Amino acid sequence: MQSYCKLHLYFLQPSHDTGSIGELNFVRKTMQGFVPPLPRISAKFAELTLRCGRLRSKRRALFTAMTFLATALANVHAQCAKAQTYSSPVYSSTGGATWAGKSFPYSLNVYPFGANDMGGGGPDGCVCAGAINAVFQWNQGTQKATAPANVIIEEQAYASWTSQLSGRCDDGLKDGERNTSSLGPPFPLNQGVSSGTHYVSVQPGAGGNITVSCTPTASADNVGPSQAEVAFSASIVPVTISLSGVTNVQGAPEILPGQMCSATLNVPSGFTCTSCKWTIGGTYYSSWTPGQPPTPVNSSLLTWPNATYPATGAPVTPEWYWEDTTASKTEHVSCIATFTAPDGATVTASAITKVTEEVPGWTGTSHASNMNIIDPGTPGLWANPLPVGPSYKGGFELDYSVNLPQGFAFGGFCQYAQLVSVNLTKTPGGAFSAAGLDLAFPYPYLGAGIPDNNLVLVDFPGTSVSGFTAVSCTMKMQDYCMFLPGGINSQWVPLHITNWGWSCNANEPPGGWKAGIAGVTGSVTVGTDAPTATYPQWVSTIQSQEH
């Protein structure tokens, strides 16, 4: 009489990992030299049916199958553990198989996947029953990552019975039972099978951990050979975010203010995204026009579908710039999305990632001088030339150096935007006042031969006195050190602001305007000097010839 031996191995596979299936089918081909032809291993369940003439041959075939499959499944497990932030599932159950008046617990975490068992025939038939639980533990890692709010779980279940009479089975996922008959020789057997793959959304519990449960059942009536069998496995469907424009520094994404960042939702294979909503942390904007406040990101574009992007094609990919340049900080980017799963179910998943916004460092000095009549040929009240500076010698000089954080190569530029507020009174003539951008952006008077990461601003504060008997003037300046980082479509961002100004007051003496005359009062003063994330704004440009 020929005996039957069925070895069922069910394994948790990283979603859409065709390489792992290739390994298992390689095992299938290798084993064909030891046992009769085997069915091709599917992408979800691996089932090896071994038909052997004698018990000794059956044991040898079982041992061979276990040896080859243990190696392949260990490789699958290593890939799964490496690719997921969640741990591989750990199974538990109080259920088991019963036959011949004895109970046997389910085999759990076999190689180390799934929970399954098989009950052999006995005078009372055989039964497999009881809930099987799978627990995924959240690993926050060294970066203290936050667990997603919603996770998609793939559940696979199988239940079957084989008997000369009848049986019942339910995979616990409401797939129903399919019956076949006449499975012999050598015995005319009936069989029922219930199996399927389904997708559900779950919300992690305390600590980000996830528990899912399934209760597959199977029973076979006994008048001769009979068998009942169940299996269950669960896996997490990865839904992730990819960021563009970031720099990988020691394994973590970082970005500079002013570098364009974009986010892409990675939709799992076989799923269709039907809607999504993005959330971006920190202070960010979509663009900056010189003189204007930064343009905010259109919030309606962070939800898809929308009026601009209909519900066709891929989900919207937002683009933005972070603008906070006062201190380094960690920002989060998250997305909650709804999908149609391969089984037609509607499921929701959340993805979250974080990036460190690094701030360039800076060092700087400023120099100022006093006011005096210094040009008797064309009389004017000017600041005395400074005996400092790499090339120019004006009455005011600002010298800065910008240093990028570790991991970033300097690939940007520095410039100044100088805002001015002037109040001038001349006799005869009258009063004049104005405020706006001084000359142009970028400010045109810079030291020559300065490398990209150094910036020297030179100003020549003063006003003409020729033709006037009295002059009184006050000017206040704000110098914004603007930084344009390297990268595609980068934007200017403010790093630092220096407040300074000058004032003078003089009356023409009886002998006329001459260099070094007495009675001239005036000075150049430097006020506050600090980091800033505020953009310079102006309405008009002051094309003044008074300085």
mmCIF file with all atom_site columns, N, CA and C in Angstrom, residues 238-299:
data_model
loop_
_atom_site.group_PDB
_atom_site.id
_atom_site.type_symbol
_atom_site.label_atom_id
_atom_site.label_alt_id
_atom_site.label_comp_id
_atom_site.label_asym_id
_atom_site.label_entity_id
_atom_site.label_seq_id
_atom_site.pdbx_PDB_ins_code
_atom_site.Cartn_x
_atom_site.Cartn_y
_atom_site.Cartn_z
_atom_site.occupancy
_atom_site.B_iso_or_equiv
_atom_site.pdbx_formal_charge
_atom_site.auth_seq_id
_atom_site.auth_comp_id
_atom_site.auth_asym_id
_atom_site.auth_atom_id
_atom_site.pdbx_PDB_model_num
ATOM 1   N N  . PRO A 1 238 ? 4.672  47.501 3.401  1.00 0.00 ? 238 PRO A N  1
ATOM 2   C CA . PRO A 1 238 ? 5.389  48.762 3.633  1.00 0.00 ? 238 PRO A CA 1
ATOM 3   C C  . PRO A 1 238 ? 4.852  49.900 2.765  1.00 0.00 ? 238 PRO A C  1
ATOM 4   N N  . VAL A 1 239 ? 4.487  50.984 3.406  1.00 0.00 ? 239 VAL A N  1
ATOM 5   C CA . VAL A 1 239 ? 4.117  52.235 2.728  1.00 0.00 ? 239 VAL A CA 1
ATOM 6   C C  . VAL A 1 239 ? 5.093  53.290 3.232  1.00 0.00 ? 239 VAL A C  1
ATOM 7   N N  . THR A 1 240 ? 5.940  53.792 2.362  1.00 0.00 ? 240 THR A N  1
ATOM 8   C CA . THR A 1 240 ? 7.035  54.656 2.787  1.00 0.00 ? 240 THR A CA 1
ATOM 9   C C  . THR A 1 240 ? 7.048  55.959 1.999  1.00 0.00 ? 240 THR A C  1
ATOM 10  N N  . ILE A 1 241 ? 7.877  56.893 2.476  1.00 0.00 ? 241 ILE A N  1
ATOM 11  C CA . ILE A 1 241 ? 8.065  58.193 1.832  1.00 0.00 ? 241 ILE A CA 1
ATOM 12  C C  . ILE A 1 241 ? 9.524  58.318 1.410  1.00 0.00 ? 241 ILE A C  1
ATOM 13  N N  . SER A 1 242 ? 9.734  58.776 0.193  1.00 0.00 ? 242 SER A N  1
ATOM 14  C CA . SER A 1 242 ? 11.081 59.084 -0.290 1.00 0.00 ? 242 SER A CA 1
ATOM 15  C C  . SER A 1 242 ? 11.224 60.595 -0.417 1.00 0.00 ? 242 SER A C  1
ATOM 16  N N  . LEU A 1 243 ? 12.334 61.125 0.081  1.00 0.00 ? 243 LEU A N  1
ATOM 17  C CA . LEU A 1 243 ? 12.599 62.559 0.000  1.00 0.00 ? 243 LEU A CA 1
ATOM 18  C C  . LEU A 1 243 ? 13.691 62.834 -1.028 1.00 0.00 ? 243 LEU A C  1
ATOM 19  N N  . SER A 1 244 ? 13.477 63.849 -1.836 1.00 0.00 ? 244 SER A N  1
ATOM 20  C CA . SER A 1 244 ? 14.480 64.300 -2.798 1.00 0.00 ? 244 SER A CA 1
ATOM 21  C C  . SER A 1 244 ? 15.021 65.655 -2.356 1.00 0.00 ? 244 SER A C  1
ATOM 22  N N  . GLY A 1 245 ? 16.293 65.903 -2.663 1.00 0.00 ? 245 GLY A N  1
ATOM 23  C CA . GLY A 1 245 ? 16.920 67.165 -2.298 1.00 0.00 ? 245 GLY A CA 1
ATOM 24  C C  . GLY A 1 245 ? 17.682 67.118 -0.997 1.00 0.00 ? 245 GLY A C  1
ATOM 25  N N  . VAL A 1 246 ? 17.657 65.975 -0.303 1.00 0.00 ? 246 VAL A N  1
ATOM 26  C CA . VAL A 1 246 ? 18.337 65.850 0.983  1.00 0.00 ? 246 VAL A CA 1
ATOM 27  C C  . VAL A 1 246 ? 19.732 65.272 0.780  1.00 0.00 ? 246 VAL A C  1
ATOM 28  N N  . THR A 1 247 ? 20.572 65.437 1.790  1.00 0.00 ? 247 THR A N  1
ATOM 29  C CA . THR A 1 247 ? 21.914 64.872 1.797  1.00 0.00 ? 247 THR A CA 1
ATOM 30  C C  . THR A 1 247 ? 22.000 63.814 2.885  1.00 0.00 ? 247 THR A C  1
ATOM 31  N N  . ASN A 1 248 ? 22.509 62.651 2.536  1.00 0.00 ? 248 ASN A N  1
ATOM 32  C CA . ASN A 1 248 ? 22.643 61.570 3.504  1.00 0.00 ? 248 ASN A CA 1
ATOM 33  C C  . ASN A 1 248 ? 23.920 61.778 4.303  1.00 0.00 ? 248 ASN A C  1
ATOM 34  N N  . VAL A 1 249 ? 23.772 62.093 5.571  1.00 0.00 ? 249 VAL A N  1
ATOM 35  C CA . VAL A 1 249 ? 24.912 62.335 6.456  1.00 0.00 ? 249 VAL A CA 1
ATOM 36  C C  . VAL A 1 249 ? 24.893 61.267 7.541  1.00 0.00 ? 249 VAL A C  1
ATOM 37  N N  . GLN A 1 250 ? 25.855 60.377 7.486  1.00 0.00 ? 250 GLN A N  1
ATOM 38  C CA . GLN A 1 250 ? 25.977 59.283 8.454  1.00 0.00 ? 250 GLN A CA 1
ATOM 39  C C  . GLN A 1 250 ? 24.670 58.497 8.560  1.00 0.00 ? 250 GLN A C  1
ATOM 40  N N  . GLY A 1 251 ? 24.069 58.220 7.413  1.00 0.00 ? 251 GLY A N  1
ATOM 41  C CA . GLY A 1 251 ? 22.882 57.385 7.370  1.00 0.00 ? 251 GLY A CA 1
ATOM 42  C C  . GLY A 1 251 ? 21.571 58.092 7.649  1.00 0.00 ? 251 GLY A C  1
ATOM 43  N N  . ALA A 1 252 ? 21.592 59.404 7.879  1.00 0.00 ? 252 ALA A N  1
ATOM 44  C CA . ALA A 1 252 ? 20.368 60.144 8.176  1.00 0.00 ? 252 ALA A CA 1
ATOM 45  C C  . ALA A 1 252 ? 20.205 61.287 7.169  1.00 0.00 ? 252 ALA A C  1
ATOM 46  N N  . PRO A 1 253 ? 18.962 61.558 6.704  1.00 0.00 ? 253 PRO A N  1
ATOM 47  C CA . PRO A 1 253 ? 18.752 62.641 5.740  1.00 0.00 ? 253 PRO A CA 1
ATOM 48  C C  . PRO A 1 253 ? 18.851 64.013 6.401  1.00 0.00 ? 253 PRO A C  1
ATOM 49  N N  . GLU A 1 254 ? 19.575 64.919 5.750  1.00 0.00 ? 254 GLU A N  1
ATOM 50  C CA . GLU A 1 254 ? 19.707 66.294 6.220  1.00 0.00 ? 254 GLU A CA 1
ATOM 51  C C  . GLU A 1 254 ? 19.532 67.240 5.040  1.00 0.00 ? 254 GLU A C  1
ATOM 52  N N  . ILE A 1 255 ? 19.176 68.482 5.344  1.00 0.00 ? 255 ILE A N  1
ATOM 53  C CA . ILE A 1 255 ? 18.941 69.465 4.298  1.00 0.00 ? 255 ILE A CA 1
ATOM 54  C C  . ILE A 1 255 ? 19.283 70.842 4.829  1.00 0.00 ? 255 ILE A C  1
ATOM 55  N N  . LEU A 1 256 ? 19.617 71.757 3.922  1.00 0.00 ? 256 LEU A N  1
ATOM 56  C CA . LEU A 1 256 ? 19.916 73.140 4.285  1.00 0.00 ? 256 LEU A CA 1
ATOM 57  C C  . LEU A 1 256 ? 18.709 74.022 3.980  1.00 0.00 ? 256 LEU A C  1
ATOM 58  N N  . PRO A 1 257 ? 18.506 75.077 4.754  1.00 0.00 ? 257 PRO A N  1
ATOM 59  C CA . PRO A 1 257 ? 17.453 76.032 4.408  1.00 0.00 ? 257 PRO A CA 1
ATOM 60  C C  . PRO A 1 257 ? 17.674 76.554 2.991  1.00 0.00 ? 257 PRO A C  1
ATOM 61  N N  . GLY A 1 258 ? 16.599 76.668 2.231  1.00 0.00 ? 258 GLY A N  1
ATOM 62  C CA . GLY A 1 258 ? 16.710 77.151 0.866  1.00 0.00 ? 258 GLY A CA 1
ATOM 63  C C  . GLY A 1 258 ? 16.902 76.066 -0.169 1.00 0.00 ? 258 GLY A C  1
ATOM 64  N N  . GLN A 1 259 ? 17.196 74.834 0.253  1.00 0.00 ? 259 GLN A N  1
ATOM 65  C CA . GLN A 1 259 ? 17.270 73.728 -0.697 1.00 0.00 ? 259 GLN A CA 1
ATOM 66  C C  . GLN A 1 259 ? 15.871 73.164 -0.905 1.00 0.00 ? 259 GLN A C  1
ATOM 67  N N  . MET A 1 260 ? 15.528 72.919 -2.175 1.00 0.00 ? 260 MET A N  1
ATOM 68  C CA . MET A 1 260 ? 14.191 72.412 -2.461 1.00 0.00 ? 260 MET A CA 1
ATOM 69  C C  . MET A 1 260 ? 14.070 70.957 -2.017 1.00 0.00 ? 260 MET A C  1
ATOM 70  N N  . CYS A 1 261 ? 12.994 70.659 -1.300 1.00 0.00 ? 261 CYS A N  1
ATOM 71  C CA . CYS A 1 261 ? 12.711 69.303 -0.854 1.00 0.00 ? 261 CYS A CA 1
ATOM 72  C C  . CYS A 1 261 ? 11.399 68.858 -1.480 1.00 0.00 ? 261 CYS A C  1
ATOM 73  N N  . SER A 1 262 ? 11.347 67.627 -1.924 1.00 0.00 ? 262 SER A N  1
ATOM 74  C CA . SER A 1 262 ? 10.110 67.060 -2.456 1.00 0.00 ? 262 SER A CA 1
ATOM 75  C C  . SER A 1 262 ? 9.917  65.680 -1.865 1.00 0.00 ? 262 SER A C  1
ATOM 76  N N  . ALA A 1 263 ? 8.663  65.266 -1.766 1.00 0.00 ? 263 ALA A N  1
ATOM 77  C CA . ALA A 1 263 ? 8.326  63.986 -1.140 1.00 0.00 ? 263 ALA A CA 1
ATOM 78  C C  . ALA A 1 263 ? 7.500  63.151 -2.106 1.00 0.00 ? 263 ALA A C  1
ATOM 79  N N  . THR A 1 264 ? 7.797  61.867 -2.140 1.00 0.00 ? 264 THR A N  1
ATOM 80  C CA . THR A 1 264 ? 7.067  60.919 -2.977 1.00 0.00 ? 264 THR A CA 1
ATOM 81  C C  . THR A 1 264 ? 6.527  59.794 -2.111 1.00 0.00 ? 264 THR A C  1
ATOM 82  N N  . LEU A 1 265 ? 5.266  59.476 -2.279 1.00 0.00 ? 265 LEU A N  1
ATOM 83  C CA . LEU A 1 265 ? 4.662  58.351 -1.577 1.00 0.00 ? 265 LEU A CA 1
ATOM 84  C C  . LEU A 1 265 ? 4.914  57.087 -2.396 1.00 0.00 ? 265 LEU A C  1
ATOM 85  N N  . ASN A 1 266 ? 5.570  56.116 -1.787 1.00 0.00 ? 266 ASN A N  1
ATOM 86  C CA . ASN A 1 266 ? 5.870  54.865 -2.464 1.00 0.00 ? 266 ASN A CA 1
ATOM 87  C C  . ASN A 1 266 ? 4.685  53.913 -2.311 1.00 0.00 ? 266 ASN A C  1
ATOM 88  N N  . VAL A 1 267 ? 3.939  53.747 -3.394 1.00 0.00 ? 267 VAL A N  1
ATOM 89  C CA . VAL A 1 267 ? 2.734  52.917 -3.377 1.00 0.00 ? 267 VAL A CA 1
ATOM 90  C C  . VAL A 1 267 ? 3.138  51.456 -3.578 1.00 0.00 ? 267 VAL A C  1
ATOM 91  N N  . PRO A 1 268 ? 2.701  50.554 -2.694 1.00 0.00 ? 268 PRO A N  1
ATOM 92  C CA . PRO A 1 268 ? 3.074  49.141 -2.850 1.00 0.00 ? 268 PRO A CA 1
ATOM 93  C C  . PRO A 1 268 ? 2.566  48.571 -4.169 1.00 0.00 ? 268 PRO A C  1
ATOM 94  N N  . SER A 1 269 ? 3.316  47.644 -4.726 1.00 0.00 ? 269 SER A N  1
ATOM 95  C CA . SER A 1 269 ? 2.920  46.984 -5.964 1.00 0.00 ? 269 SER A CA 1
ATOM 96  C C  . SER A 1 269 ? 1.593  46.255 -5.770 1.00 0.00 ? 269 SER A C  1
ATOM 97  N N  . GLY A 1 270 ? 0.707  46.421 -6.744 1.00 0.00 ? 270 GLY A N  1
ATOM 98  C CA . GLY A 1 270 ? -0.595 45.780 -6.661 1.00 0.00 ? 270 GLY A CA 1
ATOM 99  C C  . GLY A 1 270 ? -1.657 46.631 -6.001 1.00 0.00 ? 270 GLY A C  1
ATOM 100 N N  . PHE A 1 271 ? -1.255 47.732 -5.356 1.00 0.00 ? 271 PHE A N  1
ATOM 101 C CA . PHE A 1 271 ? -2.188 48.646 -4.712 1.00 0.00 ? 271 PHE A CA 1
ATOM 102 C C  . PHE A 1 271 ? -2.420 49.867 -5.605 1.00 0.00 ? 271 PHE A C  1
ATOM 103 N N  . THR A 1 272 ? -3.581 50.462 -5.465 1.00 0.00 ? 272 THR A N  1
ATOM 104 C CA . THR A 1 272 ? -3.905 51.702 -6.168 1.00 0.00 ? 272 THR A CA 1
ATOM 105 C C  . THR A 1 272 ? -4.239 52.765 -5.137 1.00 0.00 ? 272 THR A C  1
ATOM 106 N N  . CYS A 1 273 ? -3.501 53.868 -5.161 1.00 0.00 ? 273 CYS A N  1
ATOM 107 C CA . CYS A 1 273 ? -3.773 54.963 -4.233 1.00 0.00 ? 273 CYS A CA 1
ATOM 108 C C  . CYS A 1 273 ? -4.959 55.763 -4.746 1.00 0.00 ? 273 CYS A C  1
ATOM 109 N N  . THR A 1 274 ? -5.934 56.006 -3.886 1.00 0.00 ? 274 THR A N  1
ATOM 110 C CA . THR A 1 274 ? -7.128 56.757 -4.276 1.00 0.00 ? 274 THR A CA 1
ATOM 111 C C  . THR A 1 274 ? -7.185 58.149 -3.656 1.00 0.00 ? 274 THR A C  1
ATOM 112 N N  . SER A 1 275 ? -6.442 58.378 -2.573 1.00 0.00 ? 275 SER A N  1
ATOM 113 C CA . SER A 1 275 ? -6.394 59.715 -1.972 1.00 0.00 ? 275 SER A CA 1
ATOM 114 C C  . SER A 1 275 ? -5.233 59.769 -0.997 1.00 0.00 ? 275 SER A C  1
ATOM 115 N N  . CYS A 1 276 ? -4.754 60.973 -0.749 1.00 0.00 ? 276 CYS A N  1
ATOM 116 C CA . CYS A 1 276 ? -3.691 61.145 0.246  1.00 0.00 ? 276 CYS A CA 1
ATOM 117 C C  . CYS A 1 276 ? -3.682 62.587 0.737  1.00 0.00 ? 276 CYS A C  1
ATOM 118 N N  . LYS A 1 277 ? -3.110 62.780 1.905  1.00 0.00 ? 277 LYS A N  1
ATOM 119 C CA . LYS A 1 277 ? -2.971 64.114 2.500  1.00 0.00 ? 277 LYS A CA 1
ATOM 120 C C  . LYS A 1 277 ? -1.612 64.208 3.158  1.00 0.00 ? 277 LYS A C  1
ATOM 121 N N  . TRP A 1 278 ? -0.861 65.263 2.792  1.00 0.00 ? 278 TRP A N  1
ATOM 122 C CA . TRP A 1 278 ? 0.496  65.463 3.296  1.00 0.00 ? 278 TRP A CA 1
ATOM 123 C C  . TRP A 1 278 ? 0.505  66.465 4.445  1.00 0.00 ? 278 TRP A C  1
ATOM 124 N N  . THR A 1 279 ? 1.415  66.252 5.385  1.00 0.00 ? 279 THR A N  1
ATOM 125 C CA . THR A 1 279 ? 1.659  67.201 6.475  1.00 0.00 ? 279 THR A CA 1
ATOM 126 C C  . THR A 1 279 ? 3.164  67.437 6.560  1.00 0.00 ? 279 THR A C  1
ATOM 127 N N  . ILE A 1 280 ? 3.539  68.715 6.532  1.00 0.00 ? 280 ILE A N  1
ATOM 128 C CA . ILE A 1 280 ? 4.956  69.088 6.566  1.00 0.00 ? 280 ILE A CA 1
ATOM 129 C C  . ILE A 1 280 ? 5.204  69.886 7.830  1.00 0.00 ? 280 ILE A C  1
ATOM 130 N N  . GLY A 1 281 ? 6.208  69.508 8.604  1.00 0.00 ? 281 GLY A N  1
ATOM 131 C CA . GLY A 1 281 ? 6.514  70.212 9.840  1.00 0.00 ? 281 GLY A CA 1
ATOM 132 C C  . GLY A 1 281 ? 7.420  71.409 9.613  1.00 0.00 ? 281 GLY A C  1
ATOM 133 N N  . GLY A 1 282 ? 7.473  72.290 10.596 1.00 0.00 ? 282 GLY A N  1
ATOM 134 C CA . GLY A 1 282 ? 8.370  73.442 10.529 1.00 0.00 ? 282 GLY A CA 1
ATOM 135 C C  . GLY A 1 282 ? 7.789  74.596 9.738  1.00 0.00 ? 282 GLY A C  1
ATOM 136 N N  . THR A 1 283 ? 8.632  75.588 9.466  1.00 0.00 ? 283 THR A N  1
ATOM 137 C CA . THR A 1 283 ? 8.262  76.761 8.682  1.00 0.00 ? 283 THR A CA 1
ATOM 138 C C  . THR A 1 283 ? 8.783  76.581 7.273  1.00 0.00 ? 283 THR A C  1
ATOM 139 N N  . TYR A 1 284 ? 7.897  76.595 6.310  1.00 0.00 ? 284 TYR A N  1
ATOM 140 C CA . TYR A 1 284 ? 8.298  76.309 4.934  1.00 0.00 ? 284 TYR A CA 1
ATOM 141 C C  . TYR A 1 284 ? 7.517  77.202 3.972  1.00 0.00 ? 284 TYR A C  1
ATOM 142 N N  . TYR A 1 285 ? 7.955  77.267 2.733  1.00 0.00 ? 285 TYR A N  1
ATOM 143 C CA . TYR A 1 285 ? 7.330  78.129 1.736  1.00 0.00 ? 285 TYR A CA 1
ATOM 144 C C  . TYR A 1 285 ? 7.550  77.519 0.360  1.00 0.00 ? 285 TYR A C  1
ATOM 145 N N  . SER A 1 286 ? 6.908  78.097 -0.660 1.00 0.00 ? 286 SER A N  1
ATOM 146 C CA . SER A 1 286 ? 7.015  77.555 -2.017 1.00 0.00 ? 286 SER A CA 1
ATOM 147 C C  . SER A 1 286 ? 7.984  78.330 -2.893 1.00 0.00 ? 286 SER A C  1
ATOM 148 N N  . SER A 1 287 ? 8.173  79.636 -2.630 1.00 0.00 ? 287 SER A N  1
ATOM 149 C CA . SER A 1 287 ? 9.108  80.431 -3.431 1.00 0.00 ? 287 SER A CA 1
ATOM 150 C C  . SER A 1 287 ? 9.325  81.784 -2.749 1.00 0.00 ? 287 SER A C  1
ATOM 151 N N  . TRP A 1 288 ? 10.359 82.514 -3.212 1.00 0.00 ? 288 TRP A N  1
ATOM 152 C CA . TRP A 1 288 ? 10.606 83.864 -2.696 1.00 0.00 ? 288 TRP A CA 1
ATOM 153 C C  . TRP A 1 288 ? 10.934 84.784 -3.849 1.00 0.00 ? 288 TRP A C  1
ATOM 154 N N  . THR A 1 289 ? 10.187 85.865 -3.950 1.00 0.00 ? 289 THR A N  1
ATOM 155 C CA . THR A 1 289 ? 10.461 86.941 -4.895 1.00 0.00 ? 289 THR A CA 1
ATOM 156 C C  . THR A 1 289 ? 11.148 88.054 -4.135 1.00 0.00 ? 289 THR A C  1
ATOM 157 N N  . PRO A 1 290 ? 12.366 88.486 -4.540 1.00 0.00 ? 290 PRO A N  1
ATOM 158 C CA . PRO A 1 290 ? 13.078 89.534 -3.799 1.00 0.00 ? 290 PRO A CA 1
ATOM 159 C C  . PRO A 1 290 ? 12.194 90.745 -3.522 1.00 0.00 ? 290 PRO A C  1
ATOM 160 N N  . GLY A 1 291 ? 12.194 91.155 -2.256 1.00 0.00 ? 291 GLY A N  1
ATOM 161 C CA . GLY A 1 291 ? 11.397 92.296 -1.816 1.00 0.00 ? 291 GLY A CA 1
ATOM 162 C C  . GLY A 1 291 ? 10.061 91.912 -1.233 1.00 0.00 ? 291 GLY A C  1
ATOM 163 N N  . GLN A 1 292 ? 9.600  90.694 -1.507 1.00 0.00 ? 292 GLN A N  1
ATOM 164 C CA . GLN A 1 292 ? 8.299  90.247 -1.043 1.00 0.00 ? 292 GLN A CA 1
ATOM 165 C C  . GLN A 1 292 ? 8.450  89.210 0.081  1.00 0.00 ? 292 GLN A C  1
ATOM 166 N N  . PRO A 1 293 ? 7.419  89.034 0.900  1.00 0.00 ? 293 PRO A N  1
ATOM 167 C CA . PRO A 1 293 ? 7.471  87.937 1.867  1.00 0.00 ? 293 PRO A CA 1
ATOM 168 C C  . PRO A 1 293 ? 7.428  86.603 1.120  1.00 0.00 ? 293 PRO A C  1
ATOM 169 N N  . PRO A 1 294 ? 7.943  85.524 1.709  1.00 0.00 ? 294 PRO A N  1
ATOM 170 C CA . PRO A 1 294 ? 7.914  84.220 1.032  1.00 0.00 ? 294 PRO A CA 1
ATOM 171 C C  . PRO A 1 294 ? 6.483  83.807 0.691  1.00 0.00 ? 294 PRO A C  1
ATOM 172 N N  . THR A 1 295 ? 6.327  83.169 -0.455 1.00 0.00 ? 295 THR A N  1
ATOM 173 C CA . THR A 1 295 ? 5.018  82.679 -0.881 1.00 0.00 ? 295 THR A CA 1
ATOM 174 C C  . THR A 1 295 ? 4.736  81.349 -0.201 1.00 0.00 ? 295 THR A C  1
ATOM 175 N N  . PRO A 1 296 ? 3.646  81.242 0.561  1.00 0.00 ? 296 PRO A N  1
ATOM 176 C CA . PRO A 1 296 ? 3.364  79.970 1.250  1.00 0.00 ? 296 PRO A CA 1
ATOM 177 C C  . PRO A 1 296 ? 2.985  78.872 0.276  1.00 0.00 ? 296 PRO A C  1
ATOM 178 N N  . VAL A 1 297 ? 3.158  77.640 0.710  1.00 0.00 ? 297 VAL A N  1
ATOM 179 C CA . VAL A 1 297 ? 2.708  76.499 -0.080 1.00 0.00 ? 297 VAL A CA 1
ATOM 180 C C  . VAL A 1 297 ? 1.186  76.473 -0.086 1.00 0.00 ? 297 VAL A C  1
ATOM 181 N N  . ASN A 1 298 ? 0.621  76.289 -1.245 1.00 0.00 ? 298 ASN A N  1
ATOM 182 C CA . ASN A 1 298 ? -0.833 76.206 -1.366 1.00 0.00 ? 298 ASN A CA 1
ATOM 183 C C  . ASN A 1 298 ? -1.304 74.948 -0.649 1.00 0.00 ? 298 ASN A C  1
ATOM 184 N N  . SER A 1 299 ? -1.990 75.119 0.473  1.00 0.00 ? 299 SER A N  1
ATOM 185 C CA . SER A 1 299 ? -2.382 73.975 1.290  1.00 0.00 ? 299 SER A CA 1
ATOM 186 C C  . SER A 1 299 ? -3.303 73.017 0.544  1.00 0.00 ? 299 SER A C  1
#
